[in-house]
mmCIF file of C-alpha atoms in Angstrom:
data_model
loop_
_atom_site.group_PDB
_atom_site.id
_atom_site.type_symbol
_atom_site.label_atom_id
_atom_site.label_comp_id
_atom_site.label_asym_id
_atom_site.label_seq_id
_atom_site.Cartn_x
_atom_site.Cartn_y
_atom_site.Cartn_z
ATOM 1 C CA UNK A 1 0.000 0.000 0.000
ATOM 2 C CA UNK A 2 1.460 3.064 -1.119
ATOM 3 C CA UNK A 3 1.775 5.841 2.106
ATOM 4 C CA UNK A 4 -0.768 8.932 1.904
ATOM 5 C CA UNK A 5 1.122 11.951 1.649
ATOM 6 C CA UNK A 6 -0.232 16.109 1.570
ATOM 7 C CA UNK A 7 1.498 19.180 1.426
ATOM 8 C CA UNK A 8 1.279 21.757 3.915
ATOM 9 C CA UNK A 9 1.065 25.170 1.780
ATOM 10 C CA UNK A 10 2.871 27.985 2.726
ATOM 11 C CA UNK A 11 1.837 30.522 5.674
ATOM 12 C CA UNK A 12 1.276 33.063 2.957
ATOM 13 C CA UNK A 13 -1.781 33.544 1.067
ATOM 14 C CA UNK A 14 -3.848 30.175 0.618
ATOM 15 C CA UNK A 15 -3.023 29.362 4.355
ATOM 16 C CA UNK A 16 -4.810 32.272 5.625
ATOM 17 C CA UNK A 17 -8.409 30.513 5.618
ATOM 18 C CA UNK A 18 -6.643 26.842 6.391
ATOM 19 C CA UNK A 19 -7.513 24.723 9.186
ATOM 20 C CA UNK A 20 -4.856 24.552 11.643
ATOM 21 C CA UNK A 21 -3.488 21.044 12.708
ATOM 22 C CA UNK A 22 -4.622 21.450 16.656
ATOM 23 C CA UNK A 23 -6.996 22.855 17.876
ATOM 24 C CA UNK A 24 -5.195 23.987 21.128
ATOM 25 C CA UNK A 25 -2.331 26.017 22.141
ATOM 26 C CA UNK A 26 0.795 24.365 23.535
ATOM 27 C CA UNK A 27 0.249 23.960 27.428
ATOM 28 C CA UNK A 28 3.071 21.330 28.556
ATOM 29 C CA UNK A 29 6.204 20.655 27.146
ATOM 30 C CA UNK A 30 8.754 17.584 27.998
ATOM 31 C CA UNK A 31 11.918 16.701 27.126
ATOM 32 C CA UNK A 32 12.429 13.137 26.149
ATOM 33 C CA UNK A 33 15.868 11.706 26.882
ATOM 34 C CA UNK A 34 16.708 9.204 24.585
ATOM 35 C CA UNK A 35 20.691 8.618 25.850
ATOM 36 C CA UNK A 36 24.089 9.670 25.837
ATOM 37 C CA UNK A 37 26.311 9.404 22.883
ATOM 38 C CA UNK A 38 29.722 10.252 22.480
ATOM 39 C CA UNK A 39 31.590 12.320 19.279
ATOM 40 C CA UNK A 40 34.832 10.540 18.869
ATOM 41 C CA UNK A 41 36.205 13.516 16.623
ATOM 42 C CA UNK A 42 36.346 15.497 20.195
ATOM 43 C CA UNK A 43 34.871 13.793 22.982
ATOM 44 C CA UNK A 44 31.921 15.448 23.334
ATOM 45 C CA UNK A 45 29.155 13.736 25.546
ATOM 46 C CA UNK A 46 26.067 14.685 23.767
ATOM 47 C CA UNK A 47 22.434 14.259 24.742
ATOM 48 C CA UNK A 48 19.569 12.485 22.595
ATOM 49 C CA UNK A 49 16.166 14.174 22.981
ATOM 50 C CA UNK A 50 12.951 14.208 21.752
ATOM 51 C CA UNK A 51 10.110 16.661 23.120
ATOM 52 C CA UNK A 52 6.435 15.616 23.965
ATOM 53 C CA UNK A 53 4.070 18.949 23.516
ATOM 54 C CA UNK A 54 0.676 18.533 24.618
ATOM 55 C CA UNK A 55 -2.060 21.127 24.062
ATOM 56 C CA UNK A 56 -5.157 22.626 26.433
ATOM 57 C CA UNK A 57 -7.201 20.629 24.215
ATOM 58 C CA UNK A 58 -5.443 17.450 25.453
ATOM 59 C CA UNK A 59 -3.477 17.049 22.156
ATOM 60 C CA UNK A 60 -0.188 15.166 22.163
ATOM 61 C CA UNK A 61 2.605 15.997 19.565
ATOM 62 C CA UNK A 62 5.522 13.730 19.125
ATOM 63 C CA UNK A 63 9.014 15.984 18.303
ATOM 64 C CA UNK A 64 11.630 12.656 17.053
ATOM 65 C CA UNK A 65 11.387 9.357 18.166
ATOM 66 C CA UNK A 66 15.645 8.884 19.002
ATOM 67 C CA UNK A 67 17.915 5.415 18.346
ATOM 68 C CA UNK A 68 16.472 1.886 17.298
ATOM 69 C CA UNK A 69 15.578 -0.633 19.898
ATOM 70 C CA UNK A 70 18.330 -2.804 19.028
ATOM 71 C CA UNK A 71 20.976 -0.023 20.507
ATOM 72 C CA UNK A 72 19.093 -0.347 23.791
ATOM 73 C CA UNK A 73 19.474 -4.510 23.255
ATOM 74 C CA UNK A 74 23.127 -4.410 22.531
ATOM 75 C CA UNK A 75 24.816 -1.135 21.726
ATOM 76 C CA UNK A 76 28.120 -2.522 20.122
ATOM 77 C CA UNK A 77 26.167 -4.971 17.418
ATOM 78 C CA UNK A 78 24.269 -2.245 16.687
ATOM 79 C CA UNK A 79 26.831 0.115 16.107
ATOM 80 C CA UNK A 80 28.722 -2.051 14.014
ATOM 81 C CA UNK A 81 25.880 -2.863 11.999
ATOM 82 C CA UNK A 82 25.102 0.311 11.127
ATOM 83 C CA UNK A 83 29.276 1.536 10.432
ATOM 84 C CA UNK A 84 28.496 4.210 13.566
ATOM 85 C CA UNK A 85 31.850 3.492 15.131
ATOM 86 C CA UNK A 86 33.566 5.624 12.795
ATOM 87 C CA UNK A 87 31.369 8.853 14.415
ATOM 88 C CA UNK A 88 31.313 8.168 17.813
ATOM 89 C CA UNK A 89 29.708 5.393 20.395
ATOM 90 C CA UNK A 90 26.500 4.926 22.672
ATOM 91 C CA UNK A 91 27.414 6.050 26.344
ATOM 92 C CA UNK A 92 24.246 4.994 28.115
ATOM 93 C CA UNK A 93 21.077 4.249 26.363
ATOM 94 C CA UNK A 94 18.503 1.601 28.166
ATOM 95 C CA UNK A 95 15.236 0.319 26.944
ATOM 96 C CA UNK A 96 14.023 3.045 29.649
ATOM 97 C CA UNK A 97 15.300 5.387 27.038
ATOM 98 C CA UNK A 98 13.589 4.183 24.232
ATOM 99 C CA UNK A 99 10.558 6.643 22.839
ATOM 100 C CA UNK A 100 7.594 3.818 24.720
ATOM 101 C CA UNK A 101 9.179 3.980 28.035
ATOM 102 C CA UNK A 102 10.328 7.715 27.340
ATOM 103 C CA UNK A 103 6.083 8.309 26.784
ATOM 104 C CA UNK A 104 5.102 6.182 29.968
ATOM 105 C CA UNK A 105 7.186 8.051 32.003
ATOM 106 C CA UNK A 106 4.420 10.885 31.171
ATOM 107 C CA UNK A 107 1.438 8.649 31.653
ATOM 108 C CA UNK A 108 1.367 8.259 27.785
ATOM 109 C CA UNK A 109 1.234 5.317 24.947
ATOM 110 C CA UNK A 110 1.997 5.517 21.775
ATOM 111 C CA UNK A 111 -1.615 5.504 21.019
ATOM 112 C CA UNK A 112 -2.209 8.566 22.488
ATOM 113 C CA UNK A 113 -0.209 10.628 20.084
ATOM 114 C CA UNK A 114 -1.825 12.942 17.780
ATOM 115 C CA UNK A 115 0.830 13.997 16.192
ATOM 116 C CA UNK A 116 4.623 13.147 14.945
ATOM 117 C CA UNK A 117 7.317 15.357 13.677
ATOM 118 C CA UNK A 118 10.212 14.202 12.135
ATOM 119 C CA UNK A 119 12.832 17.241 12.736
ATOM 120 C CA UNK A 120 15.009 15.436 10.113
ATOM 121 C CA UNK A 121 15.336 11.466 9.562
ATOM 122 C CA UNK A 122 19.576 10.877 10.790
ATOM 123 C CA UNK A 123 19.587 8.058 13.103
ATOM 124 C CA UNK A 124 19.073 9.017 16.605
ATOM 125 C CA UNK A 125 15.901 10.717 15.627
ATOM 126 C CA UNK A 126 14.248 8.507 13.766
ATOM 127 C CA UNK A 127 13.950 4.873 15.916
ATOM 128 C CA UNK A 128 10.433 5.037 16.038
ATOM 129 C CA UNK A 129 8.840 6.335 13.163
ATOM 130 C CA UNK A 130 7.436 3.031 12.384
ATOM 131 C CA UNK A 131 6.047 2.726 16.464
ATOM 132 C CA UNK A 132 3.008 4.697 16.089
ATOM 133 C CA UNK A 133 0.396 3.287 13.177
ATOM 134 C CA UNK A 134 -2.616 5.861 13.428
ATOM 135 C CA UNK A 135 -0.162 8.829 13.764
ATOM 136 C CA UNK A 136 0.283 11.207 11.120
ATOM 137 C CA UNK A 137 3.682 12.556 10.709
ATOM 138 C CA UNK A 138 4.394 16.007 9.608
ATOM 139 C CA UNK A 139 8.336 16.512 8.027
ATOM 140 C CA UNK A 140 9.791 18.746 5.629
ATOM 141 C CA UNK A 141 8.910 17.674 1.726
ATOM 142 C CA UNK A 142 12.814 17.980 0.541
ATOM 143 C CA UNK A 143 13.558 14.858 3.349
ATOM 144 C CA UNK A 144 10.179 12.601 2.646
ATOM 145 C CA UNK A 145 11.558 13.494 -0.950
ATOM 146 C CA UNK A 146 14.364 10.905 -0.578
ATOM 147 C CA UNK A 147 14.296 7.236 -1.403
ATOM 148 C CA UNK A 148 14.941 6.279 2.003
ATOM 149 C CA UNK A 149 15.651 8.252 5.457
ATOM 150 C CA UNK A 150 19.199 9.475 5.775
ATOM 151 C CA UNK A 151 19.837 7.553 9.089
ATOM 152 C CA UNK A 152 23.576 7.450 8.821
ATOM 153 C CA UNK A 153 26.529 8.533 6.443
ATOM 154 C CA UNK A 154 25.115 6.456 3.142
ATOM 155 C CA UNK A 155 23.444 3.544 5.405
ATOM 156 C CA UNK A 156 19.938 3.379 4.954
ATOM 157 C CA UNK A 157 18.309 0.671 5.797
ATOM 158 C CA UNK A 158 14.858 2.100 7.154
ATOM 159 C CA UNK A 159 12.014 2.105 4.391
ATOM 160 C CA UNK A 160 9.419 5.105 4.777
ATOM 161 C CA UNK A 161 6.513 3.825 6.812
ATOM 162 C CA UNK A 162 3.144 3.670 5.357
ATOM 163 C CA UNK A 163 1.676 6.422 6.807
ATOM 164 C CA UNK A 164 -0.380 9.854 6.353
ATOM 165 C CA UNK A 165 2.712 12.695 5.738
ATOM 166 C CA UNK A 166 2.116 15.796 5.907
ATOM 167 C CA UNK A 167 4.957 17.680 3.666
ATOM 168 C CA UNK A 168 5.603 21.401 4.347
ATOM 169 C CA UNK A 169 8.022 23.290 1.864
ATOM 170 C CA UNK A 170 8.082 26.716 4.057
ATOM 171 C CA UNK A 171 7.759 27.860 7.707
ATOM 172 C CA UNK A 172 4.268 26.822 9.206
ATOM 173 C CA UNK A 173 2.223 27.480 11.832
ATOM 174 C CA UNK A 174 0.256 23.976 13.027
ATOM 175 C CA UNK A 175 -1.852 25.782 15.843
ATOM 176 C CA UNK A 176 -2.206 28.755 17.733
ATOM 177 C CA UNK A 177 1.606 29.400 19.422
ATOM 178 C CA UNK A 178 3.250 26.579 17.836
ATOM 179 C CA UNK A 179 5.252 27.678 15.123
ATOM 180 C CA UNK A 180 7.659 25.166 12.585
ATOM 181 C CA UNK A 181 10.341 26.455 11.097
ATOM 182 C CA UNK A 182 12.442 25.217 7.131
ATOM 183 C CA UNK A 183 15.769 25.661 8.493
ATOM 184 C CA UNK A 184 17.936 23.137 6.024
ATOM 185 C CA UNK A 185 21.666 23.060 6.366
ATOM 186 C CA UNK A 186 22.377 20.434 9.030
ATOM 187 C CA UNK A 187 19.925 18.375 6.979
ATOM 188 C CA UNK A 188 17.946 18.749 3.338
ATOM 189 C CA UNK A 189 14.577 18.998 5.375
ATOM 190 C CA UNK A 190 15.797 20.271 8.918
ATOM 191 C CA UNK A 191 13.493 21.461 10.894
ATOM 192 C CA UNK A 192 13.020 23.830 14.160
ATOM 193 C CA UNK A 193 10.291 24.664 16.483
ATOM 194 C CA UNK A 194 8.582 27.723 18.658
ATOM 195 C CA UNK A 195 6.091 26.661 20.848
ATOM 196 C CA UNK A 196 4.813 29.340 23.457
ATOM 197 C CA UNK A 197 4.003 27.864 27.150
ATOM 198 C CA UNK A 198 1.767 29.417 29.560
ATOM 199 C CA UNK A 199 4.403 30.273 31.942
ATOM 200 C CA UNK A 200 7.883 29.496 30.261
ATOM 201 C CA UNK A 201 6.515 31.844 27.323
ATOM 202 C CA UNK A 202 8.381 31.220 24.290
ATOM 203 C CA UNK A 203 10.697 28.191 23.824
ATOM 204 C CA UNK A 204 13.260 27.700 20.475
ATOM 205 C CA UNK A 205 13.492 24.025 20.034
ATOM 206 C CA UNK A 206 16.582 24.131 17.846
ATOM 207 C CA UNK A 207 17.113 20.468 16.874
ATOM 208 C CA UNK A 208 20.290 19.753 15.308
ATOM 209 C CA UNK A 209 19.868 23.369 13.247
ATOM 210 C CA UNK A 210 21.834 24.238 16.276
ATOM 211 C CA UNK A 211 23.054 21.668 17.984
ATOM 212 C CA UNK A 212 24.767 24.065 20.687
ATOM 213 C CA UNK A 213 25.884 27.281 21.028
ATOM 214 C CA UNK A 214 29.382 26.802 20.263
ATOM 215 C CA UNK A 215 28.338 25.590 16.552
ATOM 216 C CA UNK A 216 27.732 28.929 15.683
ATOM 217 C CA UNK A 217 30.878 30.244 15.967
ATOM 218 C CA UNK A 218 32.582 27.233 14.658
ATOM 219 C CA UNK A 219 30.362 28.129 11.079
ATOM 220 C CA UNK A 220 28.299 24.740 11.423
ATOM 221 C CA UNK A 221 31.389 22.902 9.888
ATOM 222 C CA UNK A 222 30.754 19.470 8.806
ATOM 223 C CA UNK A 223 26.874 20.415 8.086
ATOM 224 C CA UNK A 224 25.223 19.395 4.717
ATOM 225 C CA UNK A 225 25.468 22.829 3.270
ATOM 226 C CA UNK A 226 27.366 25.242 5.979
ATOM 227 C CA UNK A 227 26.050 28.160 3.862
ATOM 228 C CA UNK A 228 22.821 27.792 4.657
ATOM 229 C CA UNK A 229 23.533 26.641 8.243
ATOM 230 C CA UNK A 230 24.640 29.147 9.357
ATOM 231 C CA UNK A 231 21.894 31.704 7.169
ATOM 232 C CA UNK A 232 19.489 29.925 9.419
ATOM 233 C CA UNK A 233 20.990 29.296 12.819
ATOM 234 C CA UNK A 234 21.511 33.249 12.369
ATOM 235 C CA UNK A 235 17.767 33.529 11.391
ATOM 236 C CA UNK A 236 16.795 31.006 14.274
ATOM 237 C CA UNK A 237 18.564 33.376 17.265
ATOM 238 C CA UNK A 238 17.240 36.351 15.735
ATOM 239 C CA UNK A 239 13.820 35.119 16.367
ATOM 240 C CA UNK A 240 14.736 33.934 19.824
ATOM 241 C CA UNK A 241 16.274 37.048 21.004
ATOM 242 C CA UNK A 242 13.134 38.971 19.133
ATOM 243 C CA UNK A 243 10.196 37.027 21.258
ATOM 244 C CA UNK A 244 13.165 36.508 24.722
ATOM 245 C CA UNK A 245 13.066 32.873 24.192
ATOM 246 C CA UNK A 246 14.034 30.174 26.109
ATOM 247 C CA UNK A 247 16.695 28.357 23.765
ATOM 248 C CA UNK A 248 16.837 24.406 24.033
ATOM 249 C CA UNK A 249 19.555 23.677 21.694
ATOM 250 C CA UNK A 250 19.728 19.688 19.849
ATOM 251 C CA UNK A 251 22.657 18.226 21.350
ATOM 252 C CA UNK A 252 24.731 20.952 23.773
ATOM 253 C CA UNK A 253 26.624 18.729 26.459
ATOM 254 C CA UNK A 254 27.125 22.093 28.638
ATOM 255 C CA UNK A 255 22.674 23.004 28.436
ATOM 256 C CA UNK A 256 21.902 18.886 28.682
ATOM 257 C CA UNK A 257 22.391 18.437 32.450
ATOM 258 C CA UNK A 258 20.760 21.089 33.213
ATOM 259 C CA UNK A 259 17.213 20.760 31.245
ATOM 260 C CA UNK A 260 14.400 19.821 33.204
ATOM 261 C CA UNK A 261 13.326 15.985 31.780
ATOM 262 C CA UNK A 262 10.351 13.866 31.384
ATOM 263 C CA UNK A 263 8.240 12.959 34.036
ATOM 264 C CA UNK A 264 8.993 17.055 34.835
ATOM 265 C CA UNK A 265 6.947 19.347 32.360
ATOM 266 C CA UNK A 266 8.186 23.085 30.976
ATOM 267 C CA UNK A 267 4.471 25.260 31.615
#
């Protein structure tokens, strides 16, 4: 069966009379942690995260899904299966880390999600996409455009799920506060979020557009096209510092201690 697919038109004239996707405004945001990996090129311990949004109208959106099962069942095969070694290694990553046990933590299933967005499709965002059958997911239309998901360096061993997508070729906004943002350069289709919380106010959910602060100075090298990596991680922090955002970068190992995680809520 083939999947259903739609595109999301831009914000500028057709949207204007479009439905949005929820009918709420974000209330409670989570982080998800999916692990601990470490960058062999420098050391760096990096976090894996995903983010659980849930409306007032008791809507549940799904930000990435992080690694396969099988890293949680044995790290090493995994990682040589999939020619990761050469990038770095899994630290710590448990089936408690996993996106199921990640979602139960918040009294969730994955039947209860409304919602999935697929950020980009590399490999430590992507272990789920398959997990959640009724779910919709929304991603950009240059990364469903690819034959398969990027997962990792060339390796691509994940099929697209049959599902409902939802392609968007611009900057959306899904529902009242919740704002998604193109931002390619780390990936074709890389996407970045602004959701506004009750009392938090606004919150920049850079994904790996910035992965932490330091990557803007260092010109995003390494990216899939540093030009426009560093056009939009500009673009992105001229938005936060606009609307005083709280910044939650994709992978900083100085911000990743410090963020409050699921069962805890941002409000």
């Amino acid at each position: 069966m083939a999947s259903a697919s739609s595109s999301f038109p831009n914000k500028k004239g057709e949207t204007r009379n479009m439905q949005p996707l929820l009918k709420g405004r974000p209330r409670w945001l989570a982080v998800l942690d999916y692990g601990l990996f470490q960058v062999h090129a420098n050391g760096r311990i990096i976090g894996i995260c995903g983010f659980l949004i849930q409306t007032d109208a008791g809507e549940n959106v799904l930000i990435d899904t992080g690694f396969p099962a099988k890293y949680a069942d044995d790290a090493e095969a995994a990682t040589a299966e999939d020619e990761l070694g050469s990038f770095g290694r899994v630290l710590s990553l448990t089936h408690q880390n996993l996106a199921p046990a990640q979602l139960a933590l918040l009294g969730l299933s994955t039947s209860d999600i409304d919602l999935m967005i697929q950020s980009h499709t590399h490999i430590d965002h992507v272990g789920f996409m398959d997990a959640f059958p009724n779910t919709p997911i929304l991603i950009a239309a240059a990364e469903r455009a690819l034959p398969r998901p990027l997962y990792w360096s060339g390796k691509q061993p994940m099929g697209w799920p049959d599902r409902k997508y939802i392609e968007i070729h611009s900057d959306i906004e899904i529902g009242a506060g919740f704002d998604v943002f193109l931002v390619p350069g780390h990936a074709p289709g890389q996407l970045a979020f602004m959701v506004s919380l009750p009392e938090t106010g606004a919150v920049l959910l850079t994904s790996d557009a910035i992965s932490r602060a330091a990557e803007i100075d260092e010109k995003f090298a390494g990216s899939w096209d540093e030009t426009r990596a560093i056009e939009n991680g500009a673009r992105l922090m001229d938005m936060a510092a606009e609307q005083k955002a709280k910044v939650i970068f994709g992978h900083s190992p100085e911000q990743w201690p410090t963020l409050r995680k699921a069962p805890a809520w941002y409000d």
